[in-house]
Amino acid sequence: MTENGGVTPLVRLENVNKHFGALHVLKNINLTVSRGEVLVVIGPSGGGKSTLCRAINRLETIDDGKIVFDGQVLPEEGKALARLRSEVGMVFQSFNLFAHKTIRENVTLGPVKVRGVSKDAASKRAMELLERVGIAAQADKYPAQLSGGQQQRVAIARALAMDPKMILFDEPTSALDPEMVQEVLDVMIGLARDGMTMVVVTHEMGFARRAANRVVFMADGQIVEENTPDEFFTNAQTDRARDFLSKILTH
Amino acid sequence: MEDLIRYAPDLAAGFLENIKLSIVAAIVSLVFGTVLVAMRVSPTPVLRAAGTIYVNVVRNTPLTLVLAFSALGLSDQLGLVFSTEPRTNSFWIVALGLAAYTAAFVCEALRSGINTVPLGQAEAARAIGLTFMQSLRMIILPQAFRAVVAPLGSVMIAMVKNTTVAVAGGFAADAAANMKESFDQVGASIPIFLGIVVAFMAVTLPIGYLTGRLAQRLAVAR
């Protein structure tokens, strides 16, 4: 599962740098994500994980370096950027479902308005996806009427409705009550099994062990270590990673 | 009281003009105010600057001057003519001048509404591939409108009352102008004053009540 060579990568970051004012949040990042790969990014808060994730669909701009998606350098703005984003799903920490639209409308909006799919076809597909994430019965409710875990599963269905080439997960379970974490992780594990390319920023070590092909450990804006989950969790190479793991795995 | 009864037809005809001015100004200012707010939040610096300058100039100019400028500057000097009939022409000058003025306030109310919409809504819209205009139209503005229905009601109430300075733009056929004419003939009359106040309240109180109700019904649950 660790072999990345031989296949053209879906995403390639080359010497990417990003500053927030005086803070250097991404320091010369080089990273590739292969098709079908599940990449988990872990590390301490403020280490640049979310920024890295958000840079891949240009919700964060970068100062220099290059990000290539599916053979194409990320467009800077306009229609070309919108088209690229339609091919990269995104699931946020705070769900961000459209608050004034029903669950079904949340899932059909992208296909109808961006892809030009007919309303009926989009609605049918939306119901299939909602069925898959276990929310079909709530299709005509509004986001605020659902629990956090349900909202996040809808957010995953909304991303899937665009038939994306990959999905970015930016701490998808961090805002959830503990009893709702597993239902979201189960959906994500299912996606990983089905071969979806995923970049997942998370603190869920269980998910990383079960579903990830590769773990990237980030701290202070740098990629400190990259390894298979087994190797990383049992035999971390750097002090920084061992220190981090000792803090999260002992309790 | 006899004064009020004697002048009632004149005053009513004048008040009808206030209502007509209000309807035109309400529609045009809501549309134009929405365009202005789209400019003010757009990613294009030139549009943003143009929107900001317009709002700050118009919002801080007394309405009588805006209307006088519309009549003297735009109509007399620059030859902007809506009708060869002077009364109809000055009606449109005043209605659109009032709309241009009110649009600045509509824009600012909407902009405060946009500030109530969490950034994540716009990010999610962009993340599924909506363009800036699409996300503004389908995601941001619908939520912003719902958040500011009540303040927009206040803007509209102010606008209805502002129709009484129509004479500054050369339109001397509204209720306030007719009232002044009646005073010139019979002297100031408390019943006439009160009659016009009641007529305005009959329009503005329901606006306040209905927008208040609507605000509750349309509120977006988060």
Tab-separated table of C-alpha atoms in Angstrom:
chain	number	residue	atom	x	y	z
A	1	MET	CA	0.000	0.000	0.000
A	2	THR	CA	2.962	2.317	0.362
A	3	GLU	CA	3.986	2.292	-3.270
A	4	ASN	CA	3.419	5.697	-4.795
A	5	GLY	CA	5.830	5.453	-7.680
A	6	GLY	CA	4.842	4.485	-11.191
A	7	VAL	CA	1.538	6.362	-11.142
A	8	THR	CA	1.167	10.055	-11.997
A	9	PRO	CA	0.284	11.840	-8.781
A	10	LEU	CA	-3.111	13.540	-8.564
A	11	VAL	CA	-1.699	16.386	-6.477
A	12	ARG	CA	1.855	17.651	-6.356
A	13	LEU	CA	3.090	20.460	-4.116
A	14	GLU	CA	6.529	21.868	-4.920
A	15	ASN	CA	8.400	24.190	-2.575
A	16	VAL	CA	5.189	25.742	-1.291
A	17	ASN	CA	5.549	28.662	1.120
A	18	LYS	CA	2.895	30.659	2.913
A	19	HIS	CA	3.028	33.409	5.521
A	20	PHE	CA	0.321	34.867	7.734
A	21	GLY	CA	1.972	38.205	8.461
A	22	ALA	CA	5.195	37.404	10.256
A	23	LEU	CA	4.170	33.776	10.794
A	24	HIS	CA	5.681	31.323	8.326
A	25	VAL	CA	2.893	28.695	8.256
A	26	LEU	CA	4.028	26.568	5.333
A	27	LYS	CA	7.779	26.147	4.965
A	28	ASN	CA	8.970	24.772	1.665
A	29	ILE	CA	6.404	21.990	1.490
A	30	ASN	CA	6.954	19.177	-1.017
A	31	LEU	CA	4.263	16.528	-1.153
A	32	THR	CA	2.497	14.296	-3.634
A	33	VAL	CA	-0.824	12.534	-3.359
A	34	SER	CA	-1.403	9.551	-5.640
A	35	ARG	CA	-4.728	8.573	-7.145
A	36	GLY	CA	-6.687	6.421	-4.738
A	37	GLU	CA	-4.402	7.250	-1.872
A	38	VAL	CA	-5.650	8.132	1.601
A	39	LEU	CA	-3.231	10.574	3.151
A	40	VAL	CA	-3.639	11.523	6.793
A	41	VAL	CA	-2.037	14.725	8.029
A	42	ILE	CA	-1.498	14.913	11.756
A	43	GLY	CA	0.421	17.154	14.104
A	44	PRO	CA	0.072	19.777	16.807
A	45	SER	CA	-2.319	22.709	16.452
A	46	GLY	CA	-0.918	25.669	14.564
A	47	GLY	CA	1.455	23.421	12.669
A	48	GLY	CA	0.041	24.285	9.254
A	49	LYS	CA	-2.107	21.182	8.630
A	50	SER	CA	-5.342	23.001	7.815
A	51	THR	CA	-3.545	25.609	5.746
A	52	LEU	CA	-1.939	22.845	3.707
A	53	CYS	CA	-5.299	21.183	3.178
A	54	ARG	CA	-7.012	24.443	2.204
A	55	ALA	CA	-4.217	25.406	-0.166
A	56	ILE	CA	-4.967	22.355	-2.332
A	57	ASN	CA	-8.246	23.903	-3.540
A	58	ARG	CA	-6.904	27.428	-3.127
A	59	LEU	CA	-9.154	28.485	-0.279
A	60	GLU	CA	-5.764	29.670	0.945
A	61	THR	CA	-3.463	31.312	-1.572
A	62	ILE	CA	0.240	30.517	-1.408
A	63	ASP	CA	3.139	32.970	-1.486
A	64	ASP	CA	5.419	30.923	-3.695
A	65	GLY	CA	5.970	27.434	-4.988
A	66	LYS	CA	3.634	25.418	-7.139
A	67	ILE	CA	0.569	23.240	-6.628
A	68	VAL	CA	-0.388	20.953	-9.505
A	69	PHE	CA	-3.733	19.149	-9.546
A	70	ASP	CA	-4.371	16.466	-12.143
A	71	GLY	CA	-1.552	17.761	-14.333
A	72	GLN	CA	-2.638	21.395	-14.173
A	73	VAL	CA	-1.187	24.212	-12.057
A	74	LEU	CA	-3.941	25.651	-9.852
A	75	PRO	CA	-5.619	28.569	-11.653
A	76	GLU	CA	-5.369	31.855	-9.771
A	77	GLU	CA	-9.007	32.907	-9.951
A	78	GLY	CA	-12.176	33.108	-12.012
A	79	LYS	CA	-14.028	30.374	-13.883
A	80	ALA	CA	-10.989	28.125	-14.218
A	81	LEU	CA	-10.524	28.078	-10.458
A	82	ALA	CA	-14.245	27.409	-9.912
A	83	ARG	CA	-14.017	24.476	-12.327
A	84	LEU	CA	-11.039	23.055	-10.471
A	85	ARG	CA	-12.802	23.384	-7.145
A	86	SER	CA	-15.794	21.516	-8.518
A	87	GLU	CA	-13.461	18.522	-8.949
A	88	VAL	CA	-12.076	18.695	-5.421
A	89	GLY	CA	-14.560	17.975	-2.653
A	90	MET	CA	-14.117	19.675	0.686
A	91	VAL	CA	-15.452	18.763	4.106
A	92	PHE	CA	-14.997	21.389	6.810
A	93	GLN	CA	-14.596	21.183	10.557
A	94	SER	CA	-17.763	23.271	11.053
A	95	PHE	CA	-19.794	21.472	8.302
A	96	ASN	CA	-20.788	24.736	6.579
A	97	LEU	CA	-24.026	23.381	5.154
A	98	PHE	CA	-26.013	26.142	3.441
A	99	ALA	CA	-28.184	27.255	6.358
A	100	HIS	CA	-31.140	28.526	4.304
A	101	LYS	CA	-31.445	25.417	2.134
A	102	THR	CA	-32.812	21.964	2.889
A	103	ILE	CA	-30.565	18.936	3.133
A	104	ARG	CA	-31.640	17.819	-0.345
A	105	GLU	CA	-31.001	21.306	-1.795
A	106	ASN	CA	-27.579	21.363	-0.169
A	107	VAL	CA	-26.676	18.204	-2.067
A	108	THR	CA	-28.289	19.144	-5.411
A	109	LEU	CA	-27.127	22.773	-5.656
A	110	GLY	CA	-23.643	22.033	-6.985
A	111	PRO	CA	-24.670	19.463	-9.612
A	112	VAL	CA	-27.520	21.686	-10.867
A	113	LYS	CA	-25.781	25.079	-10.846
A	114	VAL	CA	-22.194	24.086	-11.570
A	115	ARG	CA	-22.572	20.945	-13.665
A	116	GLY	CA	-25.894	21.738	-15.323
A	117	VAL	CA	-27.463	18.419	-14.267
A	118	SER	CA	-31.277	18.421	-14.421
A	119	LYS	CA	-33.102	18.946	-11.130
A	120	ASP	CA	-34.724	15.523	-11.249
A	121	ALA	CA	-31.499	13.684	-11.954
A	122	ALA	CA	-29.669	15.645	-9.258
A	123	SER	CA	-32.431	14.973	-6.754
A	124	LYS	CA	-32.403	11.238	-7.498
A	125	ARG	CA	-28.646	11.083	-7.097
A	126	ALA	CA	-28.848	13.186	-3.920
A	127	MET	CA	-31.253	10.682	-2.392
A	128	GLU	CA	-28.897	7.797	-3.275
A	129	LEU	CA	-26.007	9.612	-1.612
A	130	LEU	CA	-28.062	10.565	1.432
A	131	GLU	CA	-29.122	6.922	1.654
A	132	ARG	CA	-25.471	5.925	1.562
A	133	VAL	CA	-24.577	8.238	4.472
A	134	GLY	CA	-27.775	7.289	6.331
A	135	ILE	CA	-29.630	10.632	6.223
A	136	ALA	CA	-32.263	9.989	3.526
A	137	ALA	CA	-35.127	10.336	6.017
A	138	GLN	CA	-34.052	13.901	6.847
A	139	ALA	CA	-33.840	15.148	3.245
A	140	ASP	CA	-36.420	17.904	3.634
A	141	LYS	CA	-35.167	19.271	6.950
A	142	TYR	CA	-32.855	22.241	7.381
A	143	PRO	CA	-29.255	21.852	8.587
A	144	ALA	CA	-29.942	23.382	12.027
A	145	GLN	CA	-32.476	20.591	12.690
A	146	LEU	CA	-29.795	17.899	12.404
A	147	SER	CA	-27.136	16.788	14.868
A	148	GLY	CA	-23.505	17.618	14.173
A	149	GLY	CA	-22.731	14.093	13.059
A	150	GLN	CA	-25.683	14.077	10.683
A	151	GLN	CA	-24.691	17.476	9.282
A	152	GLN	CA	-21.174	16.286	8.638
A	153	ARG	CA	-22.463	13.209	6.809
A	154	VAL	CA	-24.612	15.496	4.659
A	155	ALA	CA	-21.506	17.589	3.978
A	156	ILE	CA	-19.783	14.431	2.746
A	157	ALA	CA	-22.778	13.635	0.521
A	158	ARG	CA	-22.664	17.206	-0.821
A	159	ALA	CA	-19.001	16.729	-1.728
A	160	LEU	CA	-19.684	13.328	-3.315
A	161	ALA	CA	-22.520	14.740	-5.436
A	162	MET	CA	-19.949	16.562	-7.553
A	163	ASP	CA	-18.186	13.270	-8.367
A	164	PRO	CA	-14.904	14.771	-7.224
A	165	LYS	CA	-11.499	13.386	-8.115
A	166	MET	CA	-10.509	13.765	-4.487
A	167	ILE	CA	-11.945	14.984	-1.197
A	168	LEU	CA	-10.185	17.178	1.349
A	169	PHE	CA	-11.212	16.698	4.981
A	170	ASP	CA	-10.223	19.546	7.286
A	171	GLU	CA	-10.574	18.159	10.830
A	172	PRO	CA	-13.979	16.640	10.022
A	173	THR	CA	-14.637	15.271	13.495
A	174	SER	CA	-13.073	17.963	15.688
A	175	ALA	CA	-16.326	19.890	16.223
A	176	LEU	CA	-18.419	16.794	16.971
A	177	ASP	CA	-19.687	15.452	20.256
A	178	PRO	CA	-17.726	12.299	21.077
A	179	GLU	CA	-20.638	9.921	20.434
A	180	MET	CA	-21.004	11.240	16.889
A	181	VAL	CA	-17.405	10.867	15.789
A	182	GLN	CA	-17.669	7.223	14.828
A	183	GLU	CA	-20.658	7.613	12.476
A	184	VAL	CA	-18.682	10.141	10.433
A	185	LEU	CA	-15.499	8.076	10.503
A	186	ASP	CA	-17.462	5.025	9.322
A	187	VAL	CA	-18.598	6.915	6.239
A	188	MET	CA	-15.028	8.066	5.612
A	189	ILE	CA	-13.657	4.551	5.999
A	190	GLY	CA	-16.248	3.380	3.478
A	191	LEU	CA	-15.072	6.017	1.016
A	192	ALA	CA	-11.453	5.019	1.523
A	193	ARG	CA	-12.363	1.386	0.810
A	194	ASP	CA	-14.101	2.460	-2.399
A	195	GLY	CA	-10.863	3.992	-3.622
A	196	MET	CA	-11.579	7.700	-3.156
A	197	THR	CA	-8.470	9.864	-3.035
A	198	MET	CA	-8.518	11.610	0.320
A	199	VAL	CA	-6.408	14.095	2.236
A	200	VAL	CA	-7.547	14.011	5.841
A	201	VAL	CA	-6.387	16.414	8.526
A	202	THR	CA	-7.390	14.720	11.761
A	203	HIS	CA	-6.486	13.792	15.289
A	204	GLU	CA	-8.281	10.458	14.949
A	205	MET	CA	-5.444	7.970	15.236
A	206	GLY	CA	-7.880	5.081	14.901
A	207	PHE	CA	-8.923	6.316	11.481
A	208	ALA	CA	-5.306	6.825	10.459
A	209	ARG	CA	-4.419	3.262	11.427
A	210	ARG	CA	-7.448	1.702	9.741
A	211	ALA	CA	-7.790	3.694	6.553
A	212	ALA	CA	-4.639	5.641	5.751
A	213	ASN	CA	-2.019	4.565	3.228
A	214	ARG	CA	0.393	7.172	4.474
A	215	VAL	CA	0.731	9.512	7.432
A	216	VAL	CA	2.325	12.929	7.184
A	217	PHE	CA	3.400	14.517	10.447
A	218	MET	CA	3.477	18.310	10.346
A	219	ALA	CA	4.812	20.711	12.941
A	220	ASP	CA	5.890	24.356	12.783
A	221	GLY	CA	4.950	24.608	9.121
A	222	GLN	CA	7.133	21.748	8.010
A	223	ILE	CA	6.619	18.134	7.068
A	224	VAL	CA	8.678	16.493	9.768
A	225	GLU	CA	7.993	12.876	8.968
A	226	GLU	CA	6.210	10.760	6.363
A	227	ASN	CA	5.531	7.073	6.791
A	228	THR	CA	3.043	4.227	6.743
A	229	PRO	CA	0.623	4.376	9.668
A	230	ASP	CA	1.990	1.236	11.313
A	231	GLU	CA	5.556	2.388	11.063
A	232	PHE	CA	4.734	5.901	12.168
A	233	PHE	CA	2.729	4.958	15.237
A	234	THR	CA	5.012	2.196	16.434
A	235	ASN	CA	8.375	3.450	15.310
A	236	ALA	CA	8.421	7.214	14.762
A	237	GLN	CA	11.767	8.410	13.504
A	238	THR	CA	11.913	11.949	14.900
A	239	ASP	CA	11.876	13.263	18.462
A	240	ARG	CA	9.210	15.798	17.506
A	241	ALA	CA	6.841	13.044	16.325
A	242	ARG	CA	7.592	10.743	19.276
A	243	ASP	CA	6.946	13.631	21.664
A	244	PHE	CA	3.611	14.374	19.941
A	245	LEU	CA	2.542	10.722	19.930
A	246	SER	CA	3.424	10.251	23.597
A	247	LYS	CA	1.075	13.126	24.442
A	248	ILE	CA	-1.913	11.848	22.490
A	249	LEU	CA	-1.603	8.089	22.794
A	250	THR	CA	-1.024	7.690	26.525
A	251	HIS	CA	-4.494	8.683	27.679
B	1	MET	CA	-61.657	70.926	11.211
B	2	GLU	CA	-63.501	72.625	8.322
B	3	ASP	CA	-60.075	73.408	6.843
B	4	LEU	CA	-59.191	69.757	6.789
B	5	ILE	CA	-62.507	68.823	5.173
B	6	ARG	CA	-62.221	71.610	2.614
B	7	TYR	CA	-58.699	70.704	1.564
B	8	ALA	CA	-59.093	66.932	1.957
B	9	PRO	CA	-59.409	66.187	-1.790
B	10	ASP	CA	-56.277	68.231	-2.562
B	11	LEU	CA	-54.348	66.679	0.286
B	12	ALA	CA	-55.475	63.174	-0.668
B	13	ALA	CA	-54.429	63.728	-4.279
B	14	GLY	CA	-51.072	64.977	-2.984
B	15	PHE	CA	-50.694	62.003	-0.676
B	16	LEU	CA	-51.349	59.661	-3.593
B	17	GLU	CA	-48.264	61.207	-5.225
B	18	ASN	CA	-46.262	60.455	-2.063
B	19	ILE	CA	-47.381	56.832	-2.341
B	20	LYS	CA	-46.470	56.630	-6.018
B	21	LEU	CA	-43.037	58.151	-5.327
B	22	SER	CA	-42.564	55.639	-2.487
B	23	ILE	CA	-43.409	52.640	-4.664
B	24	VAL	CA	-41.023	53.629	-7.456
B	25	ALA	CA	-38.256	54.546	-4.996
B	26	ALA	CA	-38.717	51.311	-3.008
B	27	ILE	CA	-38.376	49.067	-6.053
B	28	VAL	CA	-35.495	50.973	-7.651
B	29	SER	CA	-33.578	51.464	-4.385
B	30	LEU	CA	-33.803	47.763	-3.464
B	31	VAL	CA	-32.479	46.720	-6.870
B	32	PHE	CA	-29.810	49.425	-7.032
B	33	GLY	CA	-28.818	48.906	-3.379
B	34	THR	CA	-28.270	45.205	-4.113
B	35	VAL	CA	-26.062	46.088	-7.081
B	36	LEU	CA	-24.115	48.505	-4.872
B	37	VAL	CA	-23.516	45.916	-2.165
B	38	ALA	CA	-22.358	43.404	-4.777
B	39	MET	CA	-19.845	46.036	-5.870
B	40	ARG	CA	-18.749	46.735	-2.303
B	41	VAL	CA	-17.958	43.071	-1.545
B	42	SER	CA	-16.635	42.165	-4.998
B	43	PRO	CA	-13.068	40.951	-5.446
B	44	THR	CA	-12.441	43.695	-8.042
B	45	PRO	CA	-10.783	46.733	-6.378
B	46	VAL	CA	-12.186	49.220	-8.925
B	47	LEU	CA	-15.786	48.109	-8.319
B	48	ARG	CA	-15.241	48.094	-4.572
B	49	ALA	CA	-13.851	51.636	-4.642
B	50	ALA	CA	-16.664	52.893	-6.879
B	51	GLY	CA	-19.303	51.402	-4.559
B	52	THR	CA	-17.641	52.824	-1.460
B	53	ILE	CA	-17.307	56.317	-2.932
B	54	TYR	CA	-20.910	56.327	-4.143
B	55	VAL	CA	-22.304	55.245	-0.780
B	56	ASN	CA	-20.219	57.675	1.219
B	57	VAL	CA	-20.939	60.653	-1.010
B	58	VAL	CA	-24.670	60.042	-1.403
B	59	ARG	CA	-25.346	58.923	2.158
B	60	ASN	CA	-23.671	62.017	3.574
B	61	THR	CA	-25.339	64.548	1.286
B	62	PRO	CA	-28.614	66.098	2.481
B	63	LEU	CA	-31.539	64.682	0.511
B	64	THR	CA	-32.728	68.154	-0.513
B	65	LEU	CA	-29.370	68.704	-2.199
B	66	VAL	CA	-29.517	65.311	-3.924
B	67	LEU	CA	-32.967	66.173	-5.288
B	68	ALA	CA	-31.942	69.713	-6.241
B	69	PHE	CA	-28.915	68.280	-8.039
B	70	SER	CA	-31.138	65.771	-9.868
B	71	ALA	CA	-33.459	68.554	-11.014
B	72	LEU	CA	-30.990	71.352	-11.723
B	73	GLY	CA	-27.852	69.415	-12.580
B	74	LEU	CA	-29.041	66.285	-14.309
B	75	SER	CA	-32.276	67.551	-15.810
B	76	ASP	CA	-31.734	71.231	-16.586
B	77	GLN	CA	-27.979	71.254	-17.247
B	78	LEU	CA	-27.300	67.792	-18.661
B	79	GLY	CA	-30.655	67.443	-20.361
B	80	LEU	CA	-31.823	64.224	-18.707
B	81	VAL	CA	-35.520	64.295	-19.594
B	82	PHE	CA	-38.086	61.586	-18.795
B	83	SER	CA	-41.115	63.370	-20.179
B	84	THR	CA	-41.959	66.552	-22.073
B	85	GLU	CA	-44.743	67.121	-19.552
B	86	PRO	CA	-42.979	69.090	-16.748
B	87	ARG	CA	-44.971	67.529	-13.914
B	88	THR	CA	-44.344	63.961	-15.067
B	89	ASN	CA	-40.699	64.790	-15.687
B	90	SER	CA	-40.185	66.183	-12.196
B	91	PHE	CA	-42.016	63.167	-10.722
B	92	TRP	CA	-39.432	60.842	-12.240
B	93	ILE	CA	-36.541	63.143	-11.342
B	94	VAL	CA	-37.624	63.068	-7.706
B	95	ALA	CA	-38.523	59.360	-7.627
B	96	LEU	CA	-35.169	58.326	-9.062
B	97	GLY	CA	-33.244	60.896	-7.017
B	98	LEU	CA	-34.887	59.524	-3.888
B	99	ALA	CA	-34.127	55.965	-5.042
B	100	ALA	CA	-30.473	56.832	-5.668
B	101	TYR	CA	-30.278	58.302	-2.167
B	102	THR	CA	-32.130	55.434	-0.450
B	103	ALA	CA	-30.049	52.841	-2.326
B	104	ALA	CA	-26.995	53.920	-0.317
B	105	PHE	CA	-28.835	53.036	2.904
B	106	VAL	CA	-30.180	49.775	1.449
B	107	CYS	CA	-26.601	48.890	0.487
B	108	GLU	CA	-25.307	49.497	4.001
B	109	ALA	CA	-28.155	47.528	5.609
B	110	LEU	CA	-27.425	44.606	3.280
B	111	ARG	CA	-23.713	44.852	3.959
B	112	SER	CA	-24.325	44.491	7.678
B	113	GLY	CA	-26.496	41.483	6.743
B	114	ILE	CA	-23.631	39.970	4.790
B	115	ASN	CA	-21.468	40.349	7.881
B	116	THR	CA	-23.879	38.077	9.779
B	117	VAL	CA	-23.324	35.238	7.279
B	118	PRO	CA	-20.462	33.043	8.531
B	119	LEU	CA	-17.389	32.966	6.298
B	120	GLY	CA	-17.760	29.189	6.078
B	121	GLN	CA	-20.909	29.608	3.947
B	122	ALA	CA	-18.929	31.424	1.266
B	123	GLU	CA	-16.068	28.932	1.534
B	124	ALA	CA	-18.438	25.994	1.118
B	125	ALA	CA	-20.027	27.700	-1.890
B	126	ARG	CA	-16.653	28.264	-3.506
B	127	ALA	CA	-15.553	24.740	-2.632
B	128	ILE	CA	-18.340	23.163	-4.727
B	129	GLY	CA	-17.308	25.310	-7.679
B	130	LEU	CA	-19.746	28.223	-7.568
B	131	THR	CA	-18.312	31.434	-9.005
B	132	PHE	CA	-18.223	34.617	-6.936
B	133	MET	CA	-21.447	35.932	-8.463
B	134	GLN	CA	-23.216	32.582	-8.048
B	135	SER	CA	-22.273	32.256	-4.396
B	136	LEU	CA	-23.293	35.854	-3.759
B	137	ARG	CA	-26.656	35.349	-5.473
B	138	MET	CA	-27.537	31.882	-4.188
B	139	ILE	CA	-25.860	31.632	-0.800
B	140	ILE	CA	-24.737	34.953	0.663
B	141	LEU	CA	-27.396	37.515	-0.335
B	142	PRO	CA	-30.453	35.328	0.442
B	143	GLN	CA	-29.128	34.858	3.982
B	144	ALA	CA	-28.096	38.518	4.255
B	145	PHE	CA	-31.568	39.714	3.171
B	146	ARG	CA	-33.253	37.546	5.775
B	147	ALA	CA	-30.995	38.962	8.469
B	148	VAL	CA	-31.847	42.593	7.671
B	149	VAL	CA	-35.560	42.546	6.847
B	150	ALA	CA	-36.347	44.663	9.937
B	151	PRO	CA	-33.591	47.283	9.339
B	152	LEU	CA	-34.660	47.440	5.679
B	153	GLY	CA	-38.158	48.199	6.974
B	154	SER	CA	-36.710	51.200	8.824
B	155	VAL	CA	-34.938	52.346	5.669
B	156	MET	CA	-38.234	52.102	3.761
B	157	ILE	CA	-40.134	54.009	6.460
B	158	ALA	CA	-37.559	56.809	6.276
B	159	MET	CA	-37.848	56.775	2.489
B	160	VAL	CA	-41.673	57.106	2.572
B	161	LYS	CA	-41.370	60.142	4.855
B	162	ASN	CA	-38.595	61.572	2.675
B	163	THR	CA	-41.056	61.874	-0.209
B	164	THR	CA	-42.297	65.057	1.538
B	165	VAL	CA	-39.211	66.985	0.385
B	166	ALA	CA	-40.100	66.295	-3.251
B	167	VAL	CA	-40.496	70.001	-3.805
B	168	ALA	CA	-36.703	70.343	-3.535
B	169	GLY	CA	-36.529	68.456	-6.808
B	170	GLY	CA	-39.167	70.631	-8.435
B	171	PHE	CA	-42.120	68.321	-7.823
B	172	ALA	CA	-44.695	70.497	-6.028
B	173	ALA	CA	-47.741	68.214	-6.118
B	174	ASP	CA	-47.281	66.002	-3.046
B	175	ALA	CA	-49.156	66.225	0.265
B	176	ALA	CA	-46.543	68.451	1.925
B	177	ALA	CA	-46.596	70.925	-0.970
B	178	ASN	CA	-50.403	70.976	-0.970
B	179	MET	CA	-50.406	71.471	2.775
B	180	LYS	CA	-48.141	74.494	2.447
B	181	GLU	CA	-50.420	75.884	-0.254
B	182	SER	CA	-53.457	75.506	2.000
B	183	PHE	CA	-51.583	77.242	4.850
B	184	ASP	CA	-50.780	80.128	2.528
B	185	GLN	CA	-54.487	80.566	1.993
B	186	VAL	CA	-56.074	79.883	5.398
B	187	GLY	CA	-53.153	79.979	7.807
B	188	ALA	CA	-51.598	77.052	9.669
B	189	SER	CA	-54.177	74.445	10.670
B	190	ILE	CA	-53.586	71.811	13.329
B	191	PRO	CA	-56.250	69.442	11.883
B	192	ILE	CA	-54.541	69.515	8.470
B	193	PHE	CA	-51.177	68.751	10.110
B	194	LEU	CA	-52.654	65.858	12.030
B	195	GLY	CA	-54.573	64.587	9.015
B	196	ILE	CA	-51.354	64.217	7.035
B	197	VAL	CA	-49.517	62.666	9.987
B	198	VAL	CA	-52.270	60.051	10.309
B	199	ALA	CA	-52.110	59.319	6.579
B	200	PHE	CA	-48.337	58.716	6.756
B	201	MET	CA	-48.634	56.579	9.861
B	202	ALA	CA	-51.301	54.505	8.128
B	203	VAL	CA	-48.607	53.543	5.624
B	204	THR	CA	-45.448	53.435	7.738
B	205	LEU	CA	-46.765	51.647	10.829
B	206	PRO	CA	-47.798	48.564	8.815
B	207	ILE	CA	-44.396	48.571	7.077
B	208	GLY	CA	-42.720	48.409	10.473
B	209	TYR	CA	-45.101	45.757	11.761
B	210	LEU	CA	-44.961	43.551	8.677
B	211	THR	CA	-41.175	43.690	8.283
B	212	GLY	CA	-40.847	42.860	11.976
B	213	ARG	CA	-43.065	39.800	11.546
B	214	LEU	CA	-41.341	38.811	8.320
B	215	ALA	CA	-37.924	39.083	9.983
B	216	GLN	CA	-38.979	36.489	12.551
B	217	ARG	CA	-40.471	34.145	9.999
B	218	LEU	CA	-37.514	34.299	7.618
B	219	ALA	CA	-34.744	34.138	10.227
B	220	VAL	CA	-32.122	31.536	9.275
B	221	ALA	CA	-31.589	28.968	12.012
B	222	ARG	CA	-27.914	28.218	12.596
